[in-house]
PDB file of C-alpha atoms and ligand atoms in Angstrom:
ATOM      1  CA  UNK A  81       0.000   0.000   0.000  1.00 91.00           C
ATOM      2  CA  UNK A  82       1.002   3.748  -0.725  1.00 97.00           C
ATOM      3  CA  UNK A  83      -0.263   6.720   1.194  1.00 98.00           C
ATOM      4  CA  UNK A  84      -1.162   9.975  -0.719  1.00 98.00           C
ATOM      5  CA  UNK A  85      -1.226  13.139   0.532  1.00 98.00           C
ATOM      6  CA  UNK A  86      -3.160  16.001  -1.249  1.00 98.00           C
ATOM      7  CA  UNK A  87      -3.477  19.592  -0.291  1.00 98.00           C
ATOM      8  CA  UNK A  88      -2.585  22.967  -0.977  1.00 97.00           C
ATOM      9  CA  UNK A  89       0.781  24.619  -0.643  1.00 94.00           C
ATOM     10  CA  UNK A  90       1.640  25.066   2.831  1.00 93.00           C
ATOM     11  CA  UNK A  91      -1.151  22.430   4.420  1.00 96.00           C
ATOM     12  CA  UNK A  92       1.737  20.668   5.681  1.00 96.00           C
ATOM     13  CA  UNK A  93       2.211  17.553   3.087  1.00 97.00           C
ATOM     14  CA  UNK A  94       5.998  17.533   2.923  1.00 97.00           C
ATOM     15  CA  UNK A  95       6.557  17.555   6.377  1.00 97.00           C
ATOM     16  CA  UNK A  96       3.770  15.824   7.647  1.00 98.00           C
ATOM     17  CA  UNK A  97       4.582  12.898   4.821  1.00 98.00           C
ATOM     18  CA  UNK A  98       7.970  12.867   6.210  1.00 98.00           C
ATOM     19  CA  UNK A  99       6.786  12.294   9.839  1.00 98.00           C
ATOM     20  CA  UNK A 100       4.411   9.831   8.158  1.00 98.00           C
ATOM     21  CA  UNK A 101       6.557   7.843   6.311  1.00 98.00           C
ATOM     22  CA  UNK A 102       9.002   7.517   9.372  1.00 98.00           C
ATOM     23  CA  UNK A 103       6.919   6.144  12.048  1.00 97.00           C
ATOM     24  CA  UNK A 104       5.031   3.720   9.513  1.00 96.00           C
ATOM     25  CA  UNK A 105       9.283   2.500   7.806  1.00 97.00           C
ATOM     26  CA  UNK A 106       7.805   3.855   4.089  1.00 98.00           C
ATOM     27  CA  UNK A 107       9.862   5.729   1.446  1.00 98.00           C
ATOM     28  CA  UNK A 108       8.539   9.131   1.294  1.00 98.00           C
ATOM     29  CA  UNK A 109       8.591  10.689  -2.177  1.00 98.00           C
ATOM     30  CA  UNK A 110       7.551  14.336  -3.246  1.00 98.00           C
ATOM     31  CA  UNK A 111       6.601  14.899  -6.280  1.00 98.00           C
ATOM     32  CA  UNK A 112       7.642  18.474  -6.903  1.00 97.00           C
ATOM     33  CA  UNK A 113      11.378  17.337  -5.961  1.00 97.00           C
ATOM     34  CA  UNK A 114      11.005  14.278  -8.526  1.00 97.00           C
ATOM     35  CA  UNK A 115      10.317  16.831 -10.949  1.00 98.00           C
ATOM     36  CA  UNK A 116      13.110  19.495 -10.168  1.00 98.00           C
ATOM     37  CA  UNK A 117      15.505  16.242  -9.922  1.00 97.00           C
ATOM     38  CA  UNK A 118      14.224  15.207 -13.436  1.00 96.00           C
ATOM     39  CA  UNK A 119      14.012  18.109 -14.631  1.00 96.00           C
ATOM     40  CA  UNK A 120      17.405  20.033 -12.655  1.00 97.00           C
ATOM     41  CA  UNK A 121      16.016  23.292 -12.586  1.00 96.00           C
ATOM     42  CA  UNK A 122      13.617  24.853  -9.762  1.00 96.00           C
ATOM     43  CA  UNK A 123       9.938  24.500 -10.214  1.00 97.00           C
ATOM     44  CA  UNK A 124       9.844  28.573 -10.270  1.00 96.00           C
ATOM     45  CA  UNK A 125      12.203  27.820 -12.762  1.00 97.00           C
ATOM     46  CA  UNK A 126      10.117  25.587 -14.787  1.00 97.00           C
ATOM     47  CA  UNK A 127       7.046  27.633 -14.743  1.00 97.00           C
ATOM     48  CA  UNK A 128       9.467  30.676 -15.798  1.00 96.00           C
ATOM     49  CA  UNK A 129      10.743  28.989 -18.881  1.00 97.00           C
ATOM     50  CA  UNK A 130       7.923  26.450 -20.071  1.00 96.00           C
ATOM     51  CA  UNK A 131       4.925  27.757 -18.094  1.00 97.00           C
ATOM     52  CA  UNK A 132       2.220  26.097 -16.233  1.00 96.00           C
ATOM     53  CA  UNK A 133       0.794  23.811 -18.400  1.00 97.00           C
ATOM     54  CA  UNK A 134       4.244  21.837 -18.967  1.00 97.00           C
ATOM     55  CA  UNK A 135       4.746  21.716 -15.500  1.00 97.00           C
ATOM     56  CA  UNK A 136       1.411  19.861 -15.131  1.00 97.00           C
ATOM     57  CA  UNK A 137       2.320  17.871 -17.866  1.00 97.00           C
ATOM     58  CA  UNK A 138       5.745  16.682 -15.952  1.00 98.00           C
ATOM     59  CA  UNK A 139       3.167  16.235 -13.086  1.00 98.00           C
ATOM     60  CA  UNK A 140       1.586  13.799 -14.875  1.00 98.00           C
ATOM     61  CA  UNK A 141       4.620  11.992 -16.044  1.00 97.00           C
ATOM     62  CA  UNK A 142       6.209  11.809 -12.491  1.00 97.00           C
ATOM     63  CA  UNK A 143       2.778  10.259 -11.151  1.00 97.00           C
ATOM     64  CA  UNK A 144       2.893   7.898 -14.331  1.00 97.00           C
ATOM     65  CA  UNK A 145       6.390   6.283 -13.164  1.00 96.00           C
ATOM     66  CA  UNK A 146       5.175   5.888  -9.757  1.00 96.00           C
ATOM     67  CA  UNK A 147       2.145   3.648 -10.851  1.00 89.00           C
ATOM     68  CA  UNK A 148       3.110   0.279  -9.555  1.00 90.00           C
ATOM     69  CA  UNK A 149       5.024   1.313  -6.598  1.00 94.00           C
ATOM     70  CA  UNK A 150       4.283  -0.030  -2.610  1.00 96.00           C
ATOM     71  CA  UNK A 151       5.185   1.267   0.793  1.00 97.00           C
ATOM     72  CA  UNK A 152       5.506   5.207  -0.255  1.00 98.00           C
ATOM     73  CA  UNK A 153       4.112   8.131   1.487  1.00 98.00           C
ATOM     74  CA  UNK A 154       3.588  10.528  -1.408  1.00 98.00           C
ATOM     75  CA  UNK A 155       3.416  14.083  -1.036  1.00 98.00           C
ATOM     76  CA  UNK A 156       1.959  15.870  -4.213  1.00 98.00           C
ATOM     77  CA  UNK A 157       2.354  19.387  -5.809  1.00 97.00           C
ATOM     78  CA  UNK A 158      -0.642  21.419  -4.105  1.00 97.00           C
ATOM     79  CA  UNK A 159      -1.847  21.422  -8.046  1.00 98.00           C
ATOM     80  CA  UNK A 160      -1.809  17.719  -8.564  1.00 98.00           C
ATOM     81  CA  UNK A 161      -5.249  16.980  -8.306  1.00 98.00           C
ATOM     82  CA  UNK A 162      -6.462  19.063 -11.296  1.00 98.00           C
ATOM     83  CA  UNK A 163      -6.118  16.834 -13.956  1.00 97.00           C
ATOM     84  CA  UNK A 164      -8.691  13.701 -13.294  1.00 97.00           C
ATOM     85  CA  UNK A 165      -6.372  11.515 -14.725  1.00 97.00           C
ATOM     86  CA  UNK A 166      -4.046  12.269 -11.993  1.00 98.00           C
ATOM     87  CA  UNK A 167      -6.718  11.616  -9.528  1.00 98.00           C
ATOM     88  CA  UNK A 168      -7.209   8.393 -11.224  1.00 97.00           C
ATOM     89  CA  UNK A 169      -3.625   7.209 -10.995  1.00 97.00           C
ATOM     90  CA  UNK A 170      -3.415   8.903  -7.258  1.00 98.00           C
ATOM     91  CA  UNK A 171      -6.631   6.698  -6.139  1.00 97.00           C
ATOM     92  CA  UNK A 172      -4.866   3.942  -7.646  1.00 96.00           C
ATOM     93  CA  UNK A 173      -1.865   4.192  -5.345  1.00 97.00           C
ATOM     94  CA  UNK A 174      -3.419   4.080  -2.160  1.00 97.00           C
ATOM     95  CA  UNK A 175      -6.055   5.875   0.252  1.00 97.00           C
ATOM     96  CA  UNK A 176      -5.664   9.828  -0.653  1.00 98.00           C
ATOM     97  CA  UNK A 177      -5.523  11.963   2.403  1.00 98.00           C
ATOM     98  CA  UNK A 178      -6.273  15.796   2.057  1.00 98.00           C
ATOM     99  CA  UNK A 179      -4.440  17.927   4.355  1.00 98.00           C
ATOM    100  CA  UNK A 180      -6.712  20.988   4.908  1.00 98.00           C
ATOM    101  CA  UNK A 181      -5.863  24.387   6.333  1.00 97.00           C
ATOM    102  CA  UNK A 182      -8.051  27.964   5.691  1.00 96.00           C
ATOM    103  CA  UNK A 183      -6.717  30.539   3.356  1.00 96.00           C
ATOM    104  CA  UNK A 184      -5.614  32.784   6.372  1.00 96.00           C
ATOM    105  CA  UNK A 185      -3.650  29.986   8.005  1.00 96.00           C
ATOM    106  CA  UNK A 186      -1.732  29.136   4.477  1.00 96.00           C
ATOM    107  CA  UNK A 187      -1.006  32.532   4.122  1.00 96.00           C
ATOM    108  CA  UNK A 188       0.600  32.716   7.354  1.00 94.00           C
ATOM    109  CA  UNK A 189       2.619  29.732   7.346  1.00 92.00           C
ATOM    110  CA  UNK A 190       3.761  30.856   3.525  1.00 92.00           C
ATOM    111  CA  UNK A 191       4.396  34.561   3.816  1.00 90.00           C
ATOM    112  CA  UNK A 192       8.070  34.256   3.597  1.00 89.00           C
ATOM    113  CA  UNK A 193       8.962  31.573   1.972  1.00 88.00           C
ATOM    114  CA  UNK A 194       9.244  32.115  -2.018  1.00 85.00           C
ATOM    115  CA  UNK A 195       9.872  29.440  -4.068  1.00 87.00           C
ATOM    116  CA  UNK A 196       6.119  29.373  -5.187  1.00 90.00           C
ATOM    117  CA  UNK A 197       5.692  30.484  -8.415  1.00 91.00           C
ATOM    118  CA  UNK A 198       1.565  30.815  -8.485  1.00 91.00           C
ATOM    119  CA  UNK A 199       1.937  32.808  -5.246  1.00 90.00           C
ATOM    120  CA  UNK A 200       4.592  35.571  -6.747  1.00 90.00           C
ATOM    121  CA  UNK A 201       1.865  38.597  -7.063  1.00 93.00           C
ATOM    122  CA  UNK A 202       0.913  41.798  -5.417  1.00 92.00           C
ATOM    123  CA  UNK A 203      -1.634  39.937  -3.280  1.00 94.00           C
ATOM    124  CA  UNK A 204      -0.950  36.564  -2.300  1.00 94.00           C
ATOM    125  CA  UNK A 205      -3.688  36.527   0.454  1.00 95.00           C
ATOM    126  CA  UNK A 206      -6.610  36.943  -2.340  1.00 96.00           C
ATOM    127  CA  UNK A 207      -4.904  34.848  -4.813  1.00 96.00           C
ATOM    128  CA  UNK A 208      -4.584  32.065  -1.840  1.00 97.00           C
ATOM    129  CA  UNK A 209      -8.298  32.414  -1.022  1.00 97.00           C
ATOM    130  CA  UNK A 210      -9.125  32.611  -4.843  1.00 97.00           C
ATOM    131  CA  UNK A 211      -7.576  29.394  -5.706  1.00 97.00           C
ATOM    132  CA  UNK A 212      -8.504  27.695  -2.540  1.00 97.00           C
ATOM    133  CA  UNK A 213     -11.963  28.494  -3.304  1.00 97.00           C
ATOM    134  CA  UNK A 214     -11.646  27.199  -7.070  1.00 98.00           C
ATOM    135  CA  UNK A 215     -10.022  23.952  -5.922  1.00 98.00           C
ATOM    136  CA  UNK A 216     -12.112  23.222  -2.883  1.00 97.00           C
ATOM    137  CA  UNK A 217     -14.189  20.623  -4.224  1.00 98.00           C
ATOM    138  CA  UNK A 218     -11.324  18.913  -6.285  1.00 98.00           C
ATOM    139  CA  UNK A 219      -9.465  18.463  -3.189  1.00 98.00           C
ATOM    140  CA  UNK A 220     -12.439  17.081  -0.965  1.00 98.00           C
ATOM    141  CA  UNK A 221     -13.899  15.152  -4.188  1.00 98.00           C
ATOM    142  CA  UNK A 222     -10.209  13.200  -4.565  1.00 98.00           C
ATOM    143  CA  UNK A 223      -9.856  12.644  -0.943  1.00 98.00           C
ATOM    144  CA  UNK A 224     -10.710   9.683   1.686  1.00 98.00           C
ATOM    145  CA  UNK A 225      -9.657  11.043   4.373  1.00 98.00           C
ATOM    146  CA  UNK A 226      -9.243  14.864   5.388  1.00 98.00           C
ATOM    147  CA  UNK A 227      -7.112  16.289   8.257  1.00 98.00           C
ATOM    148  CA  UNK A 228      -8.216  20.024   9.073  1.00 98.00           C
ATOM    149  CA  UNK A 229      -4.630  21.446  10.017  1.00 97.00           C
ATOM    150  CA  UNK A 230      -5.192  24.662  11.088  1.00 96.00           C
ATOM    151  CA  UNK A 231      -4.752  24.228  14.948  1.00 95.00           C
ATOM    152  CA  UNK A 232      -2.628  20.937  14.661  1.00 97.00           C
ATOM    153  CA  UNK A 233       0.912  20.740  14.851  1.00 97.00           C
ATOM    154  CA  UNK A 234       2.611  18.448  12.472  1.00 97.00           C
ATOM    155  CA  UNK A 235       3.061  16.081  15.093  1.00 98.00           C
ATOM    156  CA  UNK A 236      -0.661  16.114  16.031  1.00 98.00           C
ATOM    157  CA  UNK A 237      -1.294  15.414  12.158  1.00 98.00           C
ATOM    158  CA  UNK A 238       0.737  13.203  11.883  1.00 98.00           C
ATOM    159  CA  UNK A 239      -0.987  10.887  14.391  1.00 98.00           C
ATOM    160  CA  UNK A 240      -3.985  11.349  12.348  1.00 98.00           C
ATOM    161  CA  UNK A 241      -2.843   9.828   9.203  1.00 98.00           C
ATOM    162  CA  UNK A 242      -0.995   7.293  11.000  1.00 98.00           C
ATOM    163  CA  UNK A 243      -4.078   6.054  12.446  1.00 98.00           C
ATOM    164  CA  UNK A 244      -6.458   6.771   9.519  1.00 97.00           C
ATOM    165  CA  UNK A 245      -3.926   4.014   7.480  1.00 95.00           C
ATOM    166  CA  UNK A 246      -3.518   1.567  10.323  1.00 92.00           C
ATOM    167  CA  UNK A 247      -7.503   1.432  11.102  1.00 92.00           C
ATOM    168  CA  UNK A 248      -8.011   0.640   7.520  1.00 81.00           C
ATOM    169  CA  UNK A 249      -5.527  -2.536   8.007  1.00 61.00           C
TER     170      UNK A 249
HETATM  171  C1  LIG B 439       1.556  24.248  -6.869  1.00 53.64           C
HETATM  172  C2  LIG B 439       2.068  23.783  -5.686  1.00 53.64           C
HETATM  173  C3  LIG B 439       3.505  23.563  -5.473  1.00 53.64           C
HETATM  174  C4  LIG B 439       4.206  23.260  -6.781  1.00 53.64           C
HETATM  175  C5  LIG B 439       3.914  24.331  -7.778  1.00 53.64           C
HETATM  176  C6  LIG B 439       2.418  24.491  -8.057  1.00 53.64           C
HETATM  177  C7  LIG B 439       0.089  24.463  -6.990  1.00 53.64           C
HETATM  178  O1  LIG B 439       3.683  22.472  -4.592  1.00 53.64           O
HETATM  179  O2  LIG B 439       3.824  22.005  -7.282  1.00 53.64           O
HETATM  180  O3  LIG B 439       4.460  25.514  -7.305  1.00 53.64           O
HETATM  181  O4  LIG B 439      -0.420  24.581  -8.112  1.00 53.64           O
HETATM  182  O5  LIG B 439      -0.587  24.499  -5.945  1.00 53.64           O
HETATM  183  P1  LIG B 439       3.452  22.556  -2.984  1.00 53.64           P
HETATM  184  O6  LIG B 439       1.997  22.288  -2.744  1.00 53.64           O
HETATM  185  O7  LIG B 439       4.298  21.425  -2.470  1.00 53.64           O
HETATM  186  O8  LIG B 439       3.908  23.886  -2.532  1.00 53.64           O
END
């Protein structure tokens, strides 16, 4: 079995997966870093140079090479989920969990980090809220599981999806 975790930037995948993939002896495997790996440029990089719709395509293409693979906890690029093939191939992996935090909470745990190309504008806080709101339903739709975040530490979340995956057997 494979764990997936879906979410948007800054919901907590990367580390939480980490934590995850520790306590349960998994591989955990990200997919933005597959592609930057791949690719050996940044993903700000990437969207600079090719734009947004060849990074989804890579997206893809990472997720397609993973098919077939057992005992990962995957963290996925906060856009994975908006292609339905990806969902498809996600599903197929293992039980997707949706890390879930409000616009206000992203905004503070992201606010100084910038290696996010979608979040490079004058207003990050209504573009956060904008997309959140557009990709809502895609997130809960793909999910089996969701973790609210916002007053959890990663620790706390951690135990969540750890329990989640071992109650399912
Ligand atoms: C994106 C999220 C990023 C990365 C890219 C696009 C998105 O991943 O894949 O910048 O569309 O939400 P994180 O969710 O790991 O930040």
């Amino acid at each position: 079995m494979n764990i997936v975790l879906i979410g948007f930037m800054g919901a907590g995948k990367t580390a939480v997966g980490q934590k995850v993939a520790e306590e349960l002896g998994y591989k955990f495997v990200d997919t933005d870093e597959l592609i930057e790996k791949t690719a050996g440029i940044s993903i700000s990089e990437i969207f600079a140079a090719k734009g947004e719709d060849y990074f989804r395509d890579l997206e893809t293409k990472t997720l397609k090479n993973l098919s077939g693979s057992k005992d990962l906890v995957l963290a996925t690029g906060g856009g994975m989920v908006l292609r339905s093939e990806n969902v498809k191939i996600l599903k197929q992996l293992g039980p997707v969990v949706l890390l879930w935090a409000d616009p206000e909470v992203i905004f503070e745990r992201i606010k100084n980090e910038t290696h996010r190309p979608l979040l490079k504008v004058a207003d990050p806080k209504a573009e956060i809220t904008n997309i959140l709101k557009f990709r809502q339903p895609i997130y809960k739709k793909a999910a089996d599981f969701v973790v609210a975040t916002d007053r959890l530490s990663v620790a706390e979340v951690t135990e969540k999806v750890v329990d989640y995956v071992k109650n399912k057997g």
